[in-house]
Amino acid sequence: MDAPTSFFFGLEKKNGQRRVIHSLLSGTGQEITEPSQIRRRAVSFYSTLYTSEYEEGETLSEGFCNGLPQVSEEANSQLEGPLTIQELQTALQGMQGRRAPGIDGLSVEFYKAYWDVLSHDLLDVFNESLASGSMPVSCRRAVITLLPKKGNLQDIKNQRPVSLLCVDYKILSKALATRLGKAVEQVIHRDQTYCVPGRSMVDNVHLIRDVLEVSSSLDINTGLISLDQEKAFDRVEHSFLWKVMEKFGFSAGFIAKIKVLYNKIESVLKFNGGLCAPFRVCRGVRQGCALSGMLYALSLEPLLNKIRSKLQGLFLPGLNGNMVLSVYADDVVVFVRDQKDTDILVDIVRDFSSASAARVNWKKSEALAVGEWSGRSPSSSPEHGLEKRWF
């Protein structure tokens, strides 16, 4: 390991300065430069983002949740079993070191070094938490750090929140994620390749490439619509997620385990080198938690299932059946055949937004047309059309 020389301290200071946010836009678009106001704007944005907007709508939610594939009894029995030391150890050994710890400051290296001393006590804490329905405060509280995305960085929406979670929480969530991974492939359609064992984003790339090449060479009119999910992971409503898991046939016991990880959780925003006051998190799956990818995929599947059942999609030579979707996490590409497909898609997206509080940003969504496509671009309202390109 290199010595902590003045060079490295200077490098770290320089990197830290690059992460400082000197100005933000207010909710009305005005530039804010005063440090305390910038801080308040950031905290207000994320506390609002994680405030639930979910309103129970039995008719709409049932319309999306009915007819979903079911988890097998064998899979449920494996999900239900008590935690074991071996599961926790396997989860810990699968974690990479030299990562930022959570709010307690305890690293992966610490747990690996003292595992023989800590393991049985940690198992007892987890079992007590799962039985009581609540975890210790350090497990429930995450530190949110911001990573810049593309676009105007004065707009707080263009900062990606990543949750720094305590390692003990991550051990538990990874152990449960390993169990869940064996069941999700039974209920998540093969066109969703994210966080399902044995599937790869490469499959999506090859599929879209082949669709474009075949459609172009055979003069088949084809439309591809890429849906932009607004704050996708952050807008997952917990109540809707529990309902979806129930409709997939997950046992009440396993759903209860997952609920514990989301019971009375909080976040603390790390902003310009300091920690802000904690606030409650009432929706969203935490990017940084091993379960988040699969939970997000489960919450999205009712929308995808409805799209598959209602759209004609594409019928290409040499393929059995139609192709409707190519999905990787929240990157949803819909294959549409004609204007009727497009109109149905808009209606489905609108209804799913009402049922789940998820939201598609049509302004950032895109359409790609192959051949003589004469239909309109989909839109949520006449003034919010998406950009259409030609292949």
PDB file of C-alpha atoms in Angstrom, residues 42-256:
ATOM      1  CA  ALA A  42     -30.960  19.400  -2.474  1.00  0.00           C
ATOM      2  CA  VAL A  43     -32.470  18.028   0.744  1.00  0.00           C
ATOM      3  CA  SER A  44     -35.945  19.237  -0.225  1.00  0.00           C
ATOM      4  CA  PHE A  45     -35.692  17.586  -3.643  1.00  0.00           C
ATOM      5  CA  TYR A  46     -34.690  14.159  -2.327  1.00  0.00           C
ATOM      6  CA  SER A  47     -37.014  14.142   0.665  1.00  0.00           C
ATOM      7  CA  THR A  48     -39.855  14.939  -1.761  1.00  0.00           C
ATOM      8  CA  LEU A  49     -38.629  12.342  -4.258  1.00  0.00           C
ATOM      9  CA  TYR A  50     -38.838   9.626  -1.607  1.00  0.00           C
ATOM     10  CA  THR A  51     -42.275  10.699  -0.364  1.00  0.00           C
ATOM     11  CA  SER A  52     -44.983   8.265  -1.431  1.00  0.00           C
ATOM     12  CA  GLU A  53     -47.558   9.320  -4.036  1.00  0.00           C
ATOM     13  CA  TYR A  54     -49.254   5.937  -4.087  1.00  0.00           C
ATOM     14  CA  GLU A  55     -53.035   5.812  -3.927  1.00  0.00           C
ATOM     15  CA  GLU A  56     -54.609   2.390  -3.702  1.00  0.00           C
ATOM     16  CA  GLY A  57     -56.593   1.751  -6.864  1.00  0.00           C
ATOM     17  CA  GLU A  58     -57.979  -1.744  -6.689  1.00  0.00           C
ATOM     18  CA  THR A  59     -59.459  -1.864 -10.190  1.00  0.00           C
ATOM     19  CA  LEU A  60     -56.379  -0.595 -12.015  1.00  0.00           C
ATOM     20  CA  SER A  61     -53.831  -2.527  -9.964  1.00  0.00           C
ATOM     21  CA  GLU A  62     -55.823  -5.742 -10.292  1.00  0.00           C
ATOM     22  CA  GLY A  63     -55.951  -5.155 -14.040  1.00  0.00           C
ATOM     23  CA  PHE A  64     -52.155  -5.219 -14.169  1.00  0.00           C
ATOM     24  CA  CYS A  65     -51.532  -7.856 -11.506  1.00  0.00           C
ATOM     25  CA  ASN A  66     -54.000 -10.538 -12.582  1.00  0.00           C
ATOM     26  CA  GLY A  67     -52.674 -13.383 -14.713  1.00  0.00           C
ATOM     27  CA  LEU A  68     -49.044 -13.048 -13.642  1.00  0.00           C
ATOM     28  CA  PRO A  69     -46.885 -16.219 -13.623  1.00  0.00           C
ATOM     29  CA  GLN A  70     -46.508 -17.962 -10.282  1.00  0.00           C
ATOM     30  CA  VAL A  71     -43.544 -18.912  -8.107  1.00  0.00           C
ATOM     31  CA  SER A  72     -43.437 -22.673  -7.526  1.00  0.00           C
ATOM     32  CA  GLU A  73     -44.065 -24.223  -4.112  1.00  0.00           C
ATOM     33  CA  GLU A  74     -40.535 -25.625  -4.142  1.00  0.00           C
ATOM     34  CA  ALA A  75     -39.060 -22.160  -4.705  1.00  0.00           C
ATOM     35  CA  ASN A  76     -41.192 -20.712  -1.919  1.00  0.00           C
ATOM     36  CA  SER A  77     -40.058 -23.381   0.519  1.00  0.00           C
ATOM     37  CA  GLN A  78     -36.434 -22.464  -0.223  1.00  0.00           C
ATOM     38  CA  LEU A  79     -37.188 -18.775   0.256  1.00  0.00           C
ATOM     39  CA  GLU A  80     -38.906 -19.418   3.574  1.00  0.00           C
ATOM     40  CA  GLY A  81     -36.116 -21.301   5.374  1.00  0.00           C
ATOM     41  CA  PRO A  82     -34.190 -19.804   8.309  1.00  0.00           C
ATOM     42  CA  LEU A  83     -30.978 -17.917   7.638  1.00  0.00           C
ATOM     43  CA  THR A  84     -27.733 -19.819   8.089  1.00  0.00           C
ATOM     44  CA  ILE A  85     -24.175 -18.820   8.938  1.00  0.00           C
ATOM     45  CA  GLN A  86     -23.059 -20.304   5.622  1.00  0.00           C
ATOM     46  CA  GLU A  87     -25.430 -18.049   3.653  1.00  0.00           C
ATOM     47  CA  LEU A  88     -24.123 -14.972   5.429  1.00  0.00           C
ATOM     48  CA  GLN A  89     -20.506 -15.996   4.949  1.00  0.00           C
ATOM     49  CA  THR A  90     -21.052 -16.668   1.243  1.00  0.00           C
ATOM     50  CA  ALA A  91     -22.667 -13.238   0.904  1.00  0.00           C
ATOM     51  CA  LEU A  92     -19.735 -11.552   2.661  1.00  0.00           C
ATOM     52  CA  GLN A  93     -17.091 -13.386   0.654  1.00  0.00           C
ATOM     53  CA  GLY A  94     -18.798 -12.273  -2.555  1.00  0.00           C
ATOM     54  CA  MET A  95     -18.400  -8.595  -1.651  1.00  0.00           C
ATOM     55  CA  GLN A  96     -15.555  -6.525  -3.034  1.00  0.00           C
ATOM     56  CA  GLY A  97     -13.356  -4.614  -0.638  1.00  0.00           C
ATOM     57  CA  ARG A  98     -12.076  -1.054  -0.818  1.00  0.00           C
ATOM     58  CA  ARG A  99     -15.585   0.342  -1.092  1.00  0.00           C
ATOM     59  CA  ALA A 100     -17.078   3.257   0.825  1.00  0.00           C
ATOM     60  CA  PRO A 101     -18.720   1.975   4.036  1.00  0.00           C
ATOM     61  CA  GLY A 102     -22.079   2.976   5.424  1.00  0.00           C
ATOM     62  CA  ILE A 103     -22.771   5.423   8.218  1.00  0.00           C
ATOM     63  CA  ASP A 104     -21.190   3.181  10.891  1.00  0.00           C
ATOM     64  CA  GLY A 105     -17.809   3.278   9.113  1.00  0.00           C
ATOM     65  CA  LEU A 106     -17.301  -0.510   9.261  1.00  0.00           C
ATOM     66  CA  SER A 107     -15.864  -1.874   6.026  1.00  0.00           C
ATOM     67  CA  VAL A 108     -16.083  -5.201   4.215  1.00  0.00           C
ATOM     68  CA  GLU A 109     -12.464  -5.842   5.231  1.00  0.00           C
ATOM     69  CA  PHE A 110     -13.420  -5.440   8.905  1.00  0.00           C
ATOM     70  CA  TYR A 111     -16.162  -8.059   8.700  1.00  0.00           C
ATOM     71  CA  LYS A 112     -13.929 -10.481   6.805  1.00  0.00           C
ATOM     72  CA  ALA A 113     -11.107 -10.067   9.338  1.00  0.00           C
ATOM     73  CA  TYR A 114     -13.345 -10.650  12.377  1.00  0.00           C
ATOM     74  CA  TRP A 115     -15.948 -12.984  10.884  1.00  0.00           C
ATOM     75  CA  ASP A 116     -15.234 -15.832  13.302  1.00  0.00           C
ATOM     76  CA  VAL A 117     -15.898 -13.481  16.208  1.00  0.00           C
ATOM     77  CA  LEU A 118     -18.933 -11.682  14.767  1.00  0.00           C
ATOM     78  CA  SER A 119     -20.809 -14.256  12.699  1.00  0.00           C
ATOM     79  CA  HIS A 120     -23.041 -15.869  15.336  1.00  0.00           C
ATOM     80  CA  ASP A 121     -23.950 -12.545  16.957  1.00  0.00           C
ATOM     81  CA  LEU A 122     -24.751 -11.117  13.529  1.00  0.00           C
ATOM     82  CA  LEU A 123     -27.020 -14.055  12.751  1.00  0.00           C
ATOM     83  CA  ASP A 124     -28.807 -13.503  16.077  1.00  0.00           C
ATOM     84  CA  VAL A 125     -29.317  -9.804  15.259  1.00  0.00           C
ATOM     85  CA  PHE A 126     -30.727 -10.651  11.833  1.00  0.00           C
ATOM     86  CA  ASN A 127     -33.078 -13.304  13.190  1.00  0.00           C
ATOM     87  CA  GLU A 128     -34.301 -10.929  15.899  1.00  0.00           C
ATOM     88  CA  SER A 129     -34.825  -8.163  13.331  1.00  0.00           C
ATOM     89  CA  LEU A 130     -36.780 -10.443  10.995  1.00  0.00           C
ATOM     90  CA  ALA A 131     -38.902 -11.693  13.890  1.00  0.00           C
ATOM     91  CA  SER A 132     -39.636  -8.226  15.305  1.00  0.00           C
ATOM     92  CA  GLY A 133     -40.126  -6.548  11.923  1.00  0.00           C
ATOM     93  CA  SER A 134     -37.545  -3.817  12.464  1.00  0.00           C
ATOM     94  CA  MET A 135     -33.797  -3.439  12.031  1.00  0.00           C
ATOM     95  CA  PRO A 136     -31.321  -1.338  14.069  1.00  0.00           C
ATOM     96  CA  VAL A 137     -31.088   2.333  13.113  1.00  0.00           C
ATOM     97  CA  SER A 138     -27.667   1.907  11.484  1.00  0.00           C
ATOM     98  CA  CYS A 139     -29.140  -0.720   9.139  1.00  0.00           C
ATOM     99  CA  ARG A 140     -32.147   1.445   8.321  1.00  0.00           C
ATOM    100  CA  ARG A 141     -30.178   4.608   7.607  1.00  0.00           C
ATOM    101  CA  ALA A 142     -28.288   5.118   4.335  1.00  0.00           C
ATOM    102  CA  VAL A 143     -25.969   7.899   3.239  1.00  0.00           C
ATOM    103  CA  ILE A 144     -26.926   9.261  -0.187  1.00  0.00           C
ATOM    104  CA  THR A 145     -24.019  10.410  -2.321  1.00  0.00           C
ATOM    105  CA  LEU A 146     -24.596  12.087  -5.670  1.00  0.00           C
ATOM    106  CA  LEU A 147     -23.025  11.103  -8.988  1.00  0.00           C
ATOM    107  CA  PRO A 148     -23.429  13.436 -11.982  1.00  0.00           C
ATOM    108  CA  LYS A 149     -25.365  12.236 -15.025  1.00  0.00           C
ATOM    109  CA  LYS A 150     -25.504  13.832 -18.452  1.00  0.00           C
ATOM    110  CA  GLY A 151     -27.271  17.119 -18.931  1.00  0.00           C
ATOM    111  CA  ASN A 152     -27.289  20.394 -17.014  1.00  0.00           C
ATOM    112  CA  LEU A 153     -25.748  19.632 -13.605  1.00  0.00           C
ATOM    113  CA  GLN A 154     -27.399  22.708 -12.116  1.00  0.00           C
ATOM    114  CA  ASP A 155     -30.602  20.688 -12.388  1.00  0.00           C
ATOM    115  CA  ILE A 156     -30.652  18.436  -9.317  1.00  0.00           C
ATOM    116  CA  LYS A 157     -32.560  15.840 -11.365  1.00  0.00           C
ATOM    117  CA  ASN A 158     -29.331  15.191 -13.273  1.00  0.00           C
ATOM    118  CA  GLN A 159     -27.587  13.916 -10.145  1.00  0.00           C
ATOM    119  CA  ARG A 160     -27.823  10.168  -9.546  1.00  0.00           C
ATOM    120  CA  PRO A 161     -28.391   9.237  -5.874  1.00  0.00           C
ATOM    121  CA  VAL A 162     -26.423   6.200  -4.699  1.00  0.00           C
ATOM    122  CA  SER A 163     -27.113   4.823  -1.226  1.00  0.00           C
ATOM    123  CA  LEU A 164     -24.098   3.932   0.917  1.00  0.00           C
ATOM    124  CA  LEU A 165     -25.397   1.156   3.139  1.00  0.00           C
ATOM    125  CA  CYS A 166     -23.822  -0.443   6.180  1.00  0.00           C
ATOM    126  CA  VAL A 167     -22.066  -3.720   5.441  1.00  0.00           C
ATOM    127  CA  ASP A 168     -24.160  -5.721   7.922  1.00  0.00           C
ATOM    128  CA  TYR A 169     -27.306  -4.653   6.049  1.00  0.00           C
ATOM    129  CA  LYS A 170     -25.646  -5.564   2.744  1.00  0.00           C
ATOM    130  CA  ILE A 171     -24.741  -9.025   4.050  1.00  0.00           C
ATOM    131  CA  LEU A 172     -28.388  -9.698   4.894  1.00  0.00           C
ATOM    132  CA  SER A 173     -29.736  -8.250   1.648  1.00  0.00           C
ATOM    133  CA  LYS A 174     -27.208 -10.200  -0.434  1.00  0.00           C
ATOM    134  CA  ALA A 175     -28.122 -13.457   1.320  1.00  0.00           C
ATOM    135  CA  LEU A 176     -31.811 -12.833   0.600  1.00  0.00           C
ATOM    136  CA  ALA A 177     -30.986 -11.767  -2.973  1.00  0.00           C
ATOM    137  CA  THR A 178     -29.209 -15.076  -3.576  1.00  0.00           C
ATOM    138  CA  ARG A 179     -32.388 -16.882  -2.562  1.00  0.00           C
ATOM    139  CA  LEU A 180     -34.608 -14.611  -4.642  1.00  0.00           C
ATOM    140  CA  GLY A 181     -32.413 -15.044  -7.718  1.00  0.00           C
ATOM    141  CA  LYS A 182     -33.400 -18.705  -7.903  1.00  0.00           C
ATOM    142  CA  ALA A 183     -37.094 -17.774  -8.063  1.00  0.00           C
ATOM    143  CA  VAL A 184     -37.265 -14.668 -10.261  1.00  0.00           C
ATOM    144  CA  GLU A 185     -36.453 -16.557 -13.459  1.00  0.00           C
ATOM    145  CA  GLN A 186     -39.764 -18.397 -12.986  1.00  0.00           C
ATOM    146  CA  VAL A 187     -41.790 -15.181 -13.109  1.00  0.00           C
ATOM    147  CA  ILE A 188     -39.707 -12.608 -15.031  1.00  0.00           C
ATOM    148  CA  HIS A 189     -40.184 -12.998 -18.786  1.00  0.00           C
ATOM    149  CA  ARG A 190     -37.120 -13.848 -20.865  1.00  0.00           C
ATOM    150  CA  ASP A 191     -37.212 -10.457 -22.625  1.00  0.00           C
ATOM    151  CA  GLN A 192     -36.122  -8.814 -19.323  1.00  0.00           C
ATOM    152  CA  THR A 193     -32.422  -9.654 -18.927  1.00  0.00           C
ATOM    153  CA  TYR A 194     -31.528  -7.571 -15.859  1.00  0.00           C
ATOM    154  CA  CYS A 195     -30.634  -9.299 -12.586  1.00  0.00           C
ATOM    155  CA  VAL A 196     -31.889 -12.703 -13.727  1.00  0.00           C
ATOM    156  CA  PRO A 197     -29.227 -15.439 -13.523  1.00  0.00           C
ATOM    157  CA  GLY A 198     -28.131 -16.704 -16.933  1.00  0.00           C
ATOM    158  CA  ARG A 199     -29.338 -13.643 -18.867  1.00  0.00           C
ATOM    159  CA  SER A 200     -27.206 -10.890 -20.347  1.00  0.00           C
ATOM    160  CA  MET A 201     -27.591  -7.404 -21.816  1.00  0.00           C
ATOM    161  CA  VAL A 202     -25.751  -8.770 -24.852  1.00  0.00           C
ATOM    162  CA  ASP A 203     -28.968 -10.643 -25.709  1.00  0.00           C
ATOM    163  CA  ASN A 204     -30.797  -7.303 -25.970  1.00  0.00           C
ATOM    164  CA  VAL A 205     -28.115  -5.797 -28.188  1.00  0.00           C
ATOM    165  CA  HIS A 206     -28.172  -8.763 -30.563  1.00  0.00           C
ATOM    166  CA  LEU A 207     -31.979  -8.795 -30.711  1.00  0.00           C
ATOM    167  CA  ILE A 208     -32.312  -5.104 -31.580  1.00  0.00           C
ATOM    168  CA  ARG A 209     -29.513  -5.355 -34.142  1.00  0.00           C
ATOM    169  CA  ASP A 210     -31.176  -8.353 -35.799  1.00  0.00           C
ATOM    170  CA  VAL A 211     -34.592  -6.668 -35.852  1.00  0.00           C
ATOM    171  CA  LEU A 212     -33.159  -3.595 -37.564  1.00  0.00           C
ATOM    172  CA  GLU A 213     -31.174  -5.590 -40.108  1.00  0.00           C
ATOM    173  CA  VAL A 214     -34.004  -7.984 -41.019  1.00  0.00           C
ATOM    174  CA  SER A 215     -36.647  -5.237 -41.166  1.00  0.00           C
ATOM    175  CA  SER A 216     -34.434  -3.076 -43.356  1.00  0.00           C
ATOM    176  CA  SER A 217     -33.343  -5.832 -45.745  1.00  0.00           C
ATOM    177  CA  LEU A 218     -36.891  -7.202 -46.193  1.00  0.00           C
ATOM    178  CA  ASP A 219     -38.597  -3.777 -46.308  1.00  0.00           C
ATOM    179  CA  ILE A 220     -40.719  -4.518 -43.241  1.00  0.00           C
ATOM    180  CA  ASN A 221     -42.175  -1.388 -41.661  1.00  0.00           C
ATOM    181  CA  THR A 222     -41.089  -1.425 -38.029  1.00  0.00           C
ATOM    182  CA  GLY A 223     -41.215   0.964 -35.091  1.00  0.00           C
ATOM    183  CA  LEU A 224     -38.998   0.871 -32.002  1.00  0.00           C
ATOM    184  CA  ILE A 225     -40.004   3.005 -29.034  1.00  0.00           C
ATOM    185  CA  SER A 226     -37.560   3.496 -26.165  1.00  0.00           C
ATOM    186  CA  LEU A 227     -39.408   4.437 -22.967  1.00  0.00           C
ATOM    187  CA  ASP A 228     -37.599   6.677 -20.498  1.00  0.00           C
ATOM    188  CA  GLN A 229     -38.630   5.683 -16.969  1.00  0.00           C
ATOM    189  CA  GLU A 230     -38.456   8.849 -14.865  1.00  0.00           C
ATOM    190  CA  LYS A 231     -36.422   8.204 -11.671  1.00  0.00           C
ATOM    191  CA  ALA A 232     -37.217   4.536 -12.198  1.00  0.00           C
ATOM    192  CA  PHE A 233     -35.669   2.903  -9.124  1.00  0.00           C
ATOM    193  CA  ASP A 234     -36.528   5.859  -6.893  1.00  0.00           C
ATOM    194  CA  ARG A 235     -40.254   5.826  -7.736  1.00  0.00           C
ATOM    195  CA  VAL A 236     -40.972   2.186  -6.833  1.00  0.00           C
ATOM    196  CA  GLU A 237     -43.873   2.383  -4.392  1.00  0.00           C
ATOM    197  CA  HIS A 238     -43.439  -0.112  -1.568  1.00  0.00           C
ATOM    198  CA  SER A 239     -47.141  -0.892  -1.177  1.00  0.00           C
ATOM    199  CA  PHE A 240     -47.436  -1.608  -4.896  1.00  0.00           C
ATOM    200  CA  LEU A 241     -44.306  -3.792  -4.790  1.00  0.00           C
ATOM    201  CA  TRP A 242     -45.695  -5.927  -1.934  1.00  0.00           C
ATOM    202  CA  LYS A 243     -48.943  -6.368  -3.853  1.00  0.00           C
ATOM    203  CA  VAL A 244     -47.059  -7.409  -6.994  1.00  0.00           C
ATOM    204  CA  MET A 245     -44.960  -9.947  -5.078  1.00  0.00           C
ATOM    205  CA  GLU A 246     -48.128 -11.370  -3.564  1.00  0.00           C
ATOM    206  CA  LYS A 247     -49.694 -11.678  -7.027  1.00  0.00           C
ATOM    207  CA  PHE A 248     -46.593 -13.511  -8.249  1.00  0.00           C
ATOM    208  CA  GLY A 249     -47.264 -16.071  -5.530  1.00  0.00           C
ATOM    209  CA  PHE A 250     -44.359 -15.273  -3.228  1.00  0.00           C
ATOM    210  CA  SER A 251     -45.083 -16.557   0.256  1.00  0.00           C
ATOM    211  CA  ALA A 252     -46.211 -14.166   2.970  1.00  0.00           C
ATOM    212  CA  GLY A 253     -43.202 -15.192   5.050  1.00  0.00           C
ATOM    213  CA  PHE A 254     -40.661 -14.179   2.416  1.00  0.00           C
ATOM    214  CA  ILE A 255     -42.451 -10.924   1.598  1.00  0.00           C
ATOM    215  CA  ALA A 256     -42.357 -10.142   5.329  1.00  0.00           C
TER     216      ALA A 256
END
